[in-house]
Coordinates of N, CA and C in Angstrom, one line a residue:
Chain F
E12 N 14.0 -21.1 17.1 CA 14.8 -20.8 15.9 C 14.0 -20.0 14.9
A13 N 14.6 -18.8 14.5 CA 13.9 -18.0 13.5 C 13.9 -18.7 12.2
Q14 N 12.7 -18.8 11.6 CA 12.7 -19.5 10.3 C 11.5 -19.3 9.5
V15 N 11.5 -19.6 8.2 CA 10.4 -19.6 7.3 C 10.3 -21.0 6.9
T16 N 9.0 -21.5 7.1 CA 8.8 -22.9 6.7 C 7.8 -22.9 5.5
Q17 N 8.0 -23.9 4.7 CA 7.1 -24.1 3.5 C 6.7 -25.6 3.5
N18 N 5.4 -25.8 3.1 CA 4.9 -27.2 2.9 C 4.0 -27.2 1.8
P19 N 4.1 -28.3 1.0 CA 5.1 -29.4 1.0 C 6.4 -28.9 0.4
R20 N 7.4 -29.7 0.6 CA 8.7 -29.4 -0.1 C 8.7 -29.9 -1.5
Y21 N 8.0 -31.0 -1.8 CA 7.9 -31.5 -3.1 C 6.4 -31.9 -3.4
L22 N 6.0 -31.6 -4.6 CA 4.6 -31.9 -5.0 C 4.5 -32.2 -6.5
I23 N 3.9 -33.4 -6.8 CA 3.6 -33.7 -8.2 C 2.2 -33.7 -8.3
T24 N 1.6 -33.0 -9.3 CA 0.1 -32.9 -9.4 C -0.2 -33.0 -10.9
V25 N -1.5 -32.9 -11.2 CA -2.0 -32.9 -12.5 C -2.6 -31.6 -12.9
T26 N -2.7 -31.3 -14.1 CA -3.3 -30.1 -14.6 C -4.7 -30.0 -14.1
G27 N -5.0 -28.8 -13.5 CA -6.4 -28.5 -13.1 C -6.7 -28.8 -11.7
K28 N -5.9 -29.5 -10.9 CA -6.2 -29.9 -9.6 C -5.7 -28.8 -8.6
K29 N -6.6 -28.1 -8.0 CA -6.3 -27.0 -7.1 C -5.3 -27.5 -6.0
L30 N -4.4 -26.6 -5.7 CA -3.4 -26.9 -4.7 C -3.0 -25.6 -3.9
T31 N -2.5 -25.8 -2.7 CA -2.1 -24.7 -1.8 C -0.7 -25.1 -1.3
V32 N 0.2 -24.1 -1.4 CA 1.5 -24.2 -0.8 C 1.5 -23.3 0.4
T33 N 1.8 -23.8 1.6 CA 1.8 -23.0 2.8 C 3.1 -22.4 3.1
C34 N 3.1 -21.2 3.7 CA 4.4 -20.5 4.1 C 4.0 -19.9 5.5
S35 N 5.0 -20.1 6.4 CA 4.8 -19.6 7.8 C 6.1 -19.0 8.2
Q36 N 6.1 -18.0 9.0 CA 7.3 -17.4 9.6 C 7.0 -17.1 11.0
N37 N 8.1 -17.2 11.9 CA 7.9 -17.0 13.3 C 8.7 -15.8 13.8
M38 N 9.0 -14.9 12.9 CA 9.7 -13.7 13.3 C 8.9 -12.4 13.4
N39 N 7.6 -12.5 13.4 CA 6.8 -11.4 13.4 C 7.0 -10.3 12.3
H40 N 7.4 -10.8 11.2 CA 7.7 -9.9 10.0 C 6.4 -9.5 9.4
E41 N 6.5 -8.2 8.9 CA 5.3 -7.6 8.2 C 5.3 -8.0 6.8
Y42 N 6.4 -8.0 6.1 CA 6.5 -8.2 4.7 C 6.8 -9.7 4.4
M43 N 6.0 -10.2 3.4 CA 6.1 -11.6 3.0 C 6.0 -11.6 1.4
S44 N 6.6 -12.5 0.8 CA 6.7 -12.5 -0.7 C 6.8 -14.0 -1.2
W45 N 6.3 -14.2 -2.3 CA 6.4 -15.5 -3.1 C 7.2 -15.2 -4.4
Y46 N 8.2 -16.1 -4.6 CA 9.0 -16.1 -5.8 C 8.9 -17.5 -6.5
R47 N 9.1 -17.5 -7.8 CA 9.4 -18.7 -8.5 C 10.7 -18.6 -9.2
Q48 N 11.4 -19.8 -9.2 CA 12.8 -19.8 -9.7 C 12.8 -20.8 -10.9
D49 N 13.2 -20.3 -12.0 CA 13.3 -21.0 -13.2 C 14.7 -20.9 -13.8
P50 N 15.3 -21.9 -14.4 CA 16.6 -21.9 -14.9 C 16.8 -20.7 -15.9
G51 N 17.8 -20.0 -15.8 CA 18.1 -18.8 -16.7 C 17.3 -17.6 -16.5
L52 N 16.3 -17.7 -15.6 CA 15.5 -16.5 -15.3 C 15.6 -15.9 -13.9
G53 N 16.3 -16.6 -13.1 CA 16.5 -16.2 -11.7 C 15.2 -16.3 -11.0
L54 N 14.9 -15.5 -10.0 CA 13.8 -15.5 -9.2 C 12.8 -14.4 -9.7
R55 N 11.6 -14.7 -9.8 CA 10.6 -13.7 -10.2 C 9.5 -13.6 -9.2
Q56 N 9.2 -12.4 -8.8 CA 8.2 -12.2 -7.8 C 6.8 -12.4 -8.3
I57 N 6.1 -13.2 -7.5 CA 4.7 -13.6 -7.8 C 3.7 -12.6 -7.2
Y58 N 3.7 -12.5 -5.9 CA 2.9 -11.7 -5.0 C 3.7 -11.3 -3.8
Y59 N 3.3 -10.2 -3.2 CA 3.9 -9.8 -1.9 C 2.9 -9.2 -1.1
S60 N 3.2 -9.1 0.2 CA 2.2 -8.6 1.2 C 3.0 -7.7 2.2
M61 N 2.4 -6.5 2.3 CA 3.1 -5.5 3.2 C 2.6 -5.8 4.7
N62 N 1.4 -6.4 4.8 CA 0.9 -6.6 6.2 C -0.4 -7.4 6.0
V63 N -1.0 -7.7 7.1 CA -2.2 -8.5 7.1 C -3.3 -7.8 6.2
E64 N -3.9 -8.5 5.4 CA -5.0 -8.1 4.5 C -4.5 -7.1 3.4
V65 N -3.1 -7.0 3.2 CA -2.5 -6.1 2.2 C -1.7 -7.0 1.4
T66 N -2.2 -7.2 0.1 CA -1.3 -8.0 -0.9 C -1.3 -7.2 -2.2
D67 N -0.3 -7.5 -3.0 CA -0.1 -6.8 -4.3 C 0.6 -7.8 -5.3
K68 N 0.3 -7.5 -6.5 CA 1.0 -8.4 -7.6 C 2.5 -8.0 -7.7
G69 N 3.2 -9.1 -8.0 CA 4.6 -8.9 -8.4 C 4.7 -8.9 -9.9
D70 N 5.7 -9.5 -10.5 CA 5.9 -9.5 -11.9 C 5.2 -10.6 -12.7
V71 N 4.9 -11.7 -12.0 CA 4.3 -12.9 -12.7 C 3.1 -13.4 -11.9
P72 N 2.1 -12.6 -11.7 CA 1.0 -13.1 -10.8 C -0.1 -14.0 -11.5
E73 N 0.0 -14.1 -12.8 CA -1.1 -14.8 -13.5 C -1.2 -16.3 -13.1
G74 N -2.3 -16.8 -12.8 CA -2.5 -18.2 -12.4 C -2.3 -18.4 -10.9
Y75 N -2.1 -17.4 -10.1 CA -1.8 -17.6 -8.7 C -2.7 -16.7 -7.9
K76 N -3.0 -17.1 -6.6 CA -3.7 -16.3 -5.6 C -2.9 -16.4 -4.4
V77 N -3.1 -15.4 -3.5 CA -2.6 -15.4 -2.2 C -3.6 -14.9 -1.2
S78 N -3.3 -15.1 0.0 CA -4.1 -14.4 1.1 C -3.2 -14.1 2.3
R79 N -3.6 -13.2 3.1 CA -2.8 -12.8 4.3 C -3.8 -12.5 5.4
K80 N -4.3 -13.5 6.0 CA -5.3 -13.4 7.0 C -4.6 -13.3 8.4
E81 N -3.5 -13.8 8.5 CA -2.7 -13.7 9.8 C -1.3 -13.3 9.4
K82 N -0.7 -12.7 10.4 CA 0.7 -12.1 10.0 C 1.7 -13.2 9.7
R83 N 1.6 -14.3 10.3 CA 2.6 -15.3 10.2 C 2.5 -16.2 8.9
N84 N 1.3 -16.2 8.3 CA 1.1 -17.1 7.2 C 0.7 -16.4 5.9
F85 N 1.2 -17.0 4.8 CA 1.0 -16.4 3.5 C 0.9 -17.5 2.4
P86 N -0.2 -18.2 2.4 CA -0.3 -19.3 1.5 C -0.4 -18.9 0.0
L87 N 0.1 -19.8 -0.8 CA 0.1 -19.5 -2.3 C -0.8 -20.6 -2.9
I88 N -1.8 -20.1 -3.6 CA -2.9 -21.0 -4.1 C -2.8 -21.0 -5.7
L89 N -2.9 -22.2 -6.2 CA -3.0 -22.4 -7.6 C -4.4 -23.0 -7.9
E90 N -5.3 -22.2 -8.4 CA -6.6 -22.7 -8.5 C -6.7 -23.8 -9.6
S91 N -6.0 -23.6 -10.7 CA -6.0 -24.6 -11.8 C -4.7 -24.7 -12.4
P92 N -3.8 -25.5 -11.7 CA -2.4 -25.5 -12.2 C -2.2 -25.9 -13.6
S93 N -1.2 -25.4 -14.3 CA -0.9 -25.9 -15.7 C 0.5 -26.2 -15.7
P94 N 1.0 -27.0 -16.7 CA 2.4 -27.4 -16.8 C 3.4 -26.2 -16.8
N95 N 3.1 -25.0 -17.2 CA 4.0 -23.9 -17.2 C 4.2 -23.4 -15.8
Q96 N 3.5 -23.9 -14.9 CA 3.7 -23.5 -13.4 C 4.6 -24.5 -12.7
T97 N 5.1 -25.5 -13.4 CA 6.2 -26.3 -12.9 C 7.4 -25.5 -12.6
S98 N 7.8 -25.4 -11.4 CA 8.9 -24.5 -11.0 C 9.3 -24.8 -9.5
L99 N 10.3 -24.1 -9.1 CA 10.7 -24.1 -7.7 C 10.3 -22.8 -7.1
Y100 N 9.5 -22.9 -6.0 CA 8.8 -21.8 -5.4 C 9.5 -21.5 -4.0
F101 N 9.7 -20.2 -3.8 CA 10.3 -19.8 -2.5 C 9.4 -18.7 -1.8
C102 N 9.2 -18.9 -0.6 CA 8.5 -17.9 0.2 C 9.7 -17.1 1.0
A103 N 9.4 -15.8 1.2 CA 10.4 -15.0 2.0 C 9.7 -14.1 2.9
S104 N 10.3 -13.7 3.9 CA 9.8 -12.6 4.8 C 10.9 -11.7 5.3
S105 N 10.4 -10.4 5.6 CA 11.4 -9.4 6.1 C 10.6 -8.6 7.1
L106 N 11.4 -7.8 7.8 CA 10.8 -7.1 9.0 C 9.7 -6.1 8.5
S107 N 10.0 -5.2 7.5 CA 8.9 -4.3 7.1 C 8.8 -4.1 5.7
G108 N 9.8 -4.6 4.9 CA 9.7 -4.3 3.4 C 10.9 -5.0 2.8
P109 N 11.0 -5.0 1.4 CA 12.0 -5.8 0.7 C 13.4 -5.2 0.9
T110 N 13.6 -4.0 1.4 CA 14.9 -3.5 1.6 C 15.5 -4.0 2.9
D111 N 14.7 -4.5 3.8 CA 15.2 -5.3 4.9 C 15.7 -6.6 4.4
T112 N 16.5 -7.3 5.2 CA 17.0 -8.6 4.8 C 15.8 -9.5 4.7
Q113 N 15.7 -10.2 3.5 CA 14.7 -11.2 3.4 C 15.2 -12.5 3.8
Y114 N 14.4 -13.2 4.5 CA 14.7 -14.6 5.0 C 13.9 -15.6 4.1
F115 N 14.6 -16.5 3.5 CA 13.9 -17.5 2.6 C 13.6 -18.8 3.2
G116 N 12.5 -19.3 2.7 CA 12.2 -20.7 3.1 C 13.0 -21.7 2.3
P117 N 12.9 -23.0 2.5 CA 13.7 -23.9 1.8 C 13.3 -24.3 0.4
G118 N 12.1 -23.8 0.0 CA 11.7 -24.1 -1.4 C 10.7 -25.1 -1.5
T119 N 9.8 -25.1 -2.5 CA 8.8 -26.1 -2.9 C 9.0 -26.4 -4.3
R120 N 9.4 -27.7 -4.5 CA 9.5 -28.0 -6.0 C 8.2 -28.6 -6.5
L121 N 7.5 -27.9 -7.4 CA 6.3 -28.3 -7.9 C 6.4 -28.8 -9.4
T122 N 5.8 -29.9 -9.6 CA 5.7 -30.4 -11.0 C 4.2 -30.7 -11.3
V123 N 3.8 -30.1 -12.5 CA 2.4 -30.1 -12.9 C 2.4 -31.0 -14.2
L124 N 1.8 -32.1 -14.2 CA 1.8 -33.0 -15.4 C 0.6 -32.7 -16.3
Chain M
A67 N 10.0 0.6 -15.2 CA 10.2 -0.7 -14.6 C 11.7 -0.9 -14.4
Q68 N 11.9 -1.7 -13.4 CA 13.3 -2.0 -13.1 C 13.7 -3.3 -13.8
S69 N 15.0 -3.5 -14.1 CA 15.5 -4.7 -14.6 C 16.9 -4.9 -14.2
V70 N 17.4 -6.1 -14.1 CA 18.8 -6.4 -13.7 C 19.4 -7.4 -14.7
T71 N 20.6 -7.1 -15.0 CA 21.4 -7.9 -16.0 C 22.6 -8.4 -15.3
Q72 N 22.8 -9.7 -15.4 CA 24.1 -10.3 -14.9 C 24.7 -11.0 -16.2
L73 N 25.8 -10.4 -16.6 CA 26.3 -10.7 -17.9 C 26.9 -12.1 -18.0
D74 N 27.4 -12.6 -16.9 CA 28.0 -13.9 -16.9 C 27.1 -14.9 -16.2
S75 N 26.7 -16.0 -17.0 CA 25.8 -16.9 -16.4 C 26.6 -17.9 -15.6
Q76 N 27.9 -18.1 -16.0 CA 28.8 -19.0 -15.2 C 30.2 -18.4 -15.2
V77 N 30.8 -18.6 -14.0 CA 32.2 -18.1 -13.7 C 33.0 -19.1 -13.0
P78 N 33.9 -19.8 -13.7 CA 34.8 -20.7 -13.1 C 36.0 -20.0 -12.7
V79 N 36.5 -20.3 -11.5 CA 37.7 -19.6 -11.0 C 38.5 -20.6 -10.1
F80 N 39.8 -20.5 -10.1 CA 40.6 -21.4 -9.2 C 40.6 -20.9 -7.8
E81 N 40.7 -21.8 -6.8 CA 40.7 -21.5 -5.4 C 41.8 -20.5 -5.1
E82 N 41.6 -19.5 -4.3 CA 42.4 -18.4 -3.9 C 42.7 -17.3 -4.9
A83 N 42.1 -17.5 -6.1 CA 42.1 -16.4 -7.1 C 41.0 -15.3 -6.8
P84 N 41.2 -14.1 -7.3 CA 40.1 -13.1 -7.1 C 39.0 -13.3 -8.1
V85 N 37.8 -12.8 -7.7 CA 36.7 -12.9 -8.6 C 35.9 -11.7 -8.6
E86 N 35.2 -11.4 -9.8 CA 34.3 -10.3 -9.9 C 33.0 -10.8 -10.6
L87 N 31.9 -10.6 -10.0 CA 30.6 -11.0 -10.6 C 29.9 -9.7 -11.0
R88 N 29.6 -9.5 -12.3 CA 29.0 -8.3 -12.8 C 27.5 -8.2 -12.7
C89 N 27.1 -7.0 -12.4 CA 25.6 -6.7 -12.3 C 25.4 -5.3 -12.8
N90 N 24.4 -5.2 -13.7 CA 24.0 -3.9 -14.1 C 22.5 -3.8 -14.0
Y91 N 22.0 -2.6 -13.7 CA 20.6 -2.5 -13.5 C 20.1 -1.3 -14.3
S92 N 18.7 -1.3 -14.5 CA 18.1 -0.2 -15.1 C 16.9 0.2 -14.3
S93 N 16.8 1.5 -14.1 CA 15.6 2.0 -13.3 C 15.5 3.5 -13.6
S94 N 14.2 4.0 -13.5 CA 14.0 5.4 -13.8 C 14.1 6.2 -12.5
V95 N 14.2 5.5 -11.3 CA 14.3 6.2 -10.1 C 15.5 5.6 -9.3
S96 N 15.8 6.2 -8.2 CA 16.9 5.7 -7.3 C 16.5 4.4 -6.8
V97 N 17.5 3.6 -6.6 CA 17.2 2.1 -6.2 C 18.0 1.7 -5.0
Y98 N 17.6 0.7 -4.4 CA 18.4 0.0 -3.5 C 19.0 -1.3 -4.2
L99 N 20.1 -1.7 -3.8 CA 20.8 -2.9 -4.6 C 21.2 -4.0 -3.6
F100 N 21.1 -5.2 -4.0 CA 21.4 -6.3 -3.2 C 22.2 -7.4 -3.9
W101 N 22.9 -8.2 -3.1 CA 23.4 -9.4 -3.6 C 23.0 -10.6 -2.7
Y102 N 22.4 -11.5 -3.2 CA 22.0 -12.8 -2.5 C 22.8 -13.9 -3.0
V103 N 23.0 -14.9 -2.1 CA 23.7 -16.2 -2.5 C 22.8 -17.4 -2.2
Q104 N 22.9 -18.3 -3.2 CA 22.1 -19.6 -3.0 C 23.1 -20.7 -3.1
Y105 N 23.3 -21.4 -1.9 CA 24.2 -22.6 -1.9 C 23.3 -23.8 -2.5
P106 N 24.0 -24.8 -2.9 CA 23.3 -25.9 -3.5 C 22.1 -26.4 -2.6
N107 N 20.9 -26.6 -3.2 CA 19.7 -27.1 -2.6 C 19.3 -26.3 -1.3
Q108 N 19.6 -25.1 -1.3 CA 19.2 -24.2 -0.2 C 18.4 -23.0 -0.7
G109 N 17.8 -22.3 0.2 CA 17.2 -21.0 -0.1 C 18.3 -19.9 -0.2
L110 N 17.8 -18.7 -0.4 CA 18.8 -17.6 -0.6 C 19.1 -17.0 0.7
Q111 N 20.3 -16.3 0.8 CA 20.6 -15.6 2.0 C 21.3 -14.3 1.5
L112 N 21.1 -13.2 2.3 CA 21.7 -11.9 1.9 C 23.2 -11.9 2.1
L113 N 23.9 -11.4 1.1 CA 25.3 -11.2 1.2 C 25.7 -9.8 1.6
L114 N 25.1 -8.8 0.9 CA 25.2 -7.4 1.3 C 24.2 -6.6 0.5
K115 N 24.1 -5.3 0.9 CA 23.1 -4.4 0.3 C 23.6 -3.0 0.4
Y116 N 23.1 -2.2 -0.7 CA 23.5 -0.8 -0.7 C 22.0 -0.1 -0.6
L117 N 22.0 0.8 0.4 CA 20.8 1.6 0.6 C 21.1 3.1 0.4
S118 N 22.2 3.5 0.9 CA 22.7 4.9 0.8 C 24.1 5.0 1.4
G119 N 24.7 6.2 1.3 CA 26.0 6.4 1.9 C 27.1 5.9 1.1
S120 N 28.2 5.4 1.7 CA 29.3 4.9 1.0 C 29.0 4.0 -0.1
T121 N 29.7 4.2 -1.3 CA 29.4 3.3 -2.4 C 30.0 2.0 -2.3
L122 N 31.0 1.9 -1.5 CA 31.7 0.5 -1.3 C 31.0 -0.2 -0.1
V123 N 30.5 -1.3 -0.4 CA 29.7 -2.0 0.7 C 30.4 -3.4 1.0
K124 N 30.5 -3.6 2.3 CA 31.1 -4.9 2.6 C 30.1 -5.8 3.2
G125 N 30.2 -7.1 2.8 CA 29.3 -8.1 3.2 C 29.9 -9.2 4.0
I126 N 29.1 -10.3 4.1 CA 29.5 -11.5 4.8 C 30.5 -12.3 4.0
N127 N 31.3 -13.1 4.6 CA 32.2 -14.0 3.9 C 33.3 -13.4 3.1
G128 N 33.7 -12.1 3.4 CA 34.7 -11.4 2.7 C 34.3 -10.8 1.4
F129 N 33.1 -10.8 1.0 CA 32.6 -10.2 -0.2 C 32.4 -8.7 -0.1
E130 N 32.5 -7.9 -1.1 CA 32.2 -6.5 -1.1 C 31.7 -6.2 -2.6
A131 N 31.0 -5.1 -2.6 CA 30.4 -4.6 -3.9 C 30.5 -3.1 -4.0
E132 N 30.6 -2.5 -5.2 CA 30.7 -1.1 -5.3 C 29.6 -0.6 -6.2
F133 N 28.8 0.3 -5.7 CA 27.7 1.0 -6.4 C 28.3 2.1 -7.3
N134 N 28.0 2.1 -8.6 CA 28.5 3.1 -9.5 C 27.3 3.6 -10.2
K135 N 26.8 4.7 -9.8 CA 25.5 5.3 -10.3 C 25.7 5.7 -11.8
S136 N 26.8 6.2 -12.2 CA 27.0 6.7 -13.6 C 27.0 5.4 -14.5
Q137 N 27.5 4.3 -14.1 CA 27.5 3.1 -14.9 C 26.4 2.2 -14.6
T138 N 25.5 2.6 -13.7 CA 24.4 1.7 -13.2 C 24.9 0.3 -12.9
S139 N 25.9 0.2 -12.2 CA 26.5 -1.1 -11.9 C 26.6 -1.3 -10.4
F140 N 26.7 -2.6 -10.1 CA 26.8 -3.0 -8.6 C 27.6 -4.4 -8.6
H141 N 28.9 -4.3 -9.0 CA 29.7 -5.5 -9.2 C 30.1 -6.1 -7.8
L142 N 30.1 -7.4 -7.8 CA 30.5 -8.1 -6.5 C 32.0 -8.6 -6.7
R143 N 32.7 -8.4 -5.6 CA 34.1 -8.9 -5.7 C 34.6 -9.6 -4.4
K144 N 35.5 -10.5 -4.6 CA 36.2 -11.1 -3.4 C 37.6 -11.3 -3.8
P145 N 38.6 -10.9 -3.0 CA 40.0 -11.0 -3.4 C 40.6 -12.4 -3.5
S146 N 39.9 -13.3 -2.7 CA 40.5 -14.7 -2.7 C 39.4 -15.6 -2.4
V147 N 38.9 -16.4 -3.4 CA 37.8 -17.3 -3.2 C 38.2 -18.7 -2.6
H148 N 37.2 -19.3 -1.9 CA 37.4 -20.6 -1.4 C 36.5 -21.6 -2.0
I149 N 36.7 -22.8 -1.9 CA 35.8 -23.9 -2.5 C 34.4 -23.7 -2.0
S150 N 34.3 -23.3 -0.7 CA 32.9 -23.1 -0.1 C 32.1 -21.9 -0.7
D151 N 32.8 -21.2 -1.5 CA 32.0 -20.0 -2.2 C 31.3 -20.5 -3.4
T152 N 31.4 -21.7 -3.8 CA 30.7 -22.3 -4.9 C 29.2 -22.2 -4.7
A153 N 28.6 -21.5 -5.5 CA 27.1 -21.2 -5.3 C 26.6 -20.4 -6.5
E154 N 25.3 -20.1 -6.5 CA 24.8 -19.2 -7.4 C 24.5 -17.8 -6.7
Y155 N 24.9 -16.8 -7.4 CA 24.8 -15.4 -6.9 C 23.8 -14.6 -7.7
F156 N 22.9 -13.9 -7.0 CA 21.8 -13.2 -7.6 C 22.0 -11.7 -7.2
C157 N 22.1 -10.8 -8.1 CA 22.0 -9.4 -7.9 C 20.4 -9.0 -8.0
A158 N 20.0 -8.1 -7.1 CA 18.6 -7.6 -7.1 C 18.5 -6.1 -6.8
V159 N 17.4 -5.6 -7.3 CA 17.1 -4.2 -7.2 C 15.6 -4.0 -6.6
S160 N 15.5 -2.9 -5.8 CA 14.2 -2.5 -5.4 C 14.2 -1.0 -5.4
D161 N 13.0 -0.5 -5.9 CA 12.9 0.9 -6.0 C 12.2 1.4 -4.6
Y162 N 11.7 2.5 -4.5 CA 11.1 3.0 -3.4 C 9.7 2.4 -3.1
G163 N 9.3 1.5 -3.9 CA 8.0 0.8 -3.8 C 8.3 -0.4 -2.9
Q164 N 7.5 -1.4 -3.2 CA 7.6 -2.6 -2.4 C 8.0 -3.9 -3.2
N165 N 8.1 -3.7 -4.5 CA 8.4 -4.9 -5.2 C 10.0 -5.1 -5.3
F166 N 10.4 -6.2 -5.8 CA 11.8 -6.6 -5.7 C 12.1 -7.4 -7.0
V167 N 13.2 -7.1 -7.7 CA 13.5 -7.7 -9.0 C 14.9 -8.4 -8.9
F168 N 14.9 -9.7 -9.2 CA 16.2 -10.4 -9.2 C 16.8 -10.4 -10.6
G169 N 18.1 -10.5 -10.7 CA 18.7 -10.9 -12.0 C 18.7 -12.4 -12.2
P170 N 19.1 -12.8 -13.4 CA 19.1 -14.3 -13.7 C 20.1 -15.1 -13.0
G171 N 21.1 -14.5 -12.4 CA 22.0 -15.3 -11.5 C 23.3 -15.6 -12.3
T172 N 24.4 -15.7 -11.4 CA 25.7 -16.2 -11.9 C 26.1 -17.3 -11.1
R173 N 26.4 -18.4 -11.8 CA 26.9 -19.7 -11.0 C 28.4 -19.5 -10.9
L174 N 28.9 -19.5 -9.7 CA 30.3 -19.4 -9.5 C 30.8 -20.8 -9.1
S175 N 31.8 -21.2 -9.8 CA 32.4 -22.6 -9.5 C 33.8 -22.4 -9.2
V176 N 34.2 -22.7 -7.9 CA 35.6 -22.6 -7.5 C 36.2 -23.9 -7.6
L177 N 37.3 -23.9 -8.4 CA 38.0 -25.2 -8.7 C 39.3 -25.3 -7.8
P178 N 39.6 -26.6 -7.4 CA 40.8 -26.8 -6.6 C 42.1 -26.6 -7.4

């Protein structure tokens, strides 16, 4: 089954404790992206990647890192999480760019205390 | 920079009534336009998109949208809604680059 998976689905952590949210797709897609969803703000793009070893900042990259060492994986790293990063995070992938249909993962709900 | 405005944060409508969800965008270049839907506790899925050609775009589940360049709008419509259409709807824009901007969303509630 074609899908985007994220782990963990739920995470509660404390300020400053490094964490990684994994994202994996099995559709051989070139484009992958991370978004955060906050009430009243919709989804905002954090980082995106056009292909392996090619990443770029979205609208809200501060406090986040990403890497794309393999085509299927696109982890989101929070080196020193803060409470304002409490949010619902979605990973998405598409064939070659954002104008292709983006397939979204189920979301990761992160709470930073 | 691009931006998307969805004027209505919530739209209640009775079952079998028509609905229109409004979307306006701003961009200094030509854009691609999208509507995505998020059902409760799920990720997003594509409803329809405008890339070029006919300004009336038909999507899944009976939805359609019309691109109006002069008014910079891309309103979503359905002639008769069903309870199962209850969800949050996001308009989005992408320019010829690689980034992607969503609007704040409109929560559609279909009432029996």
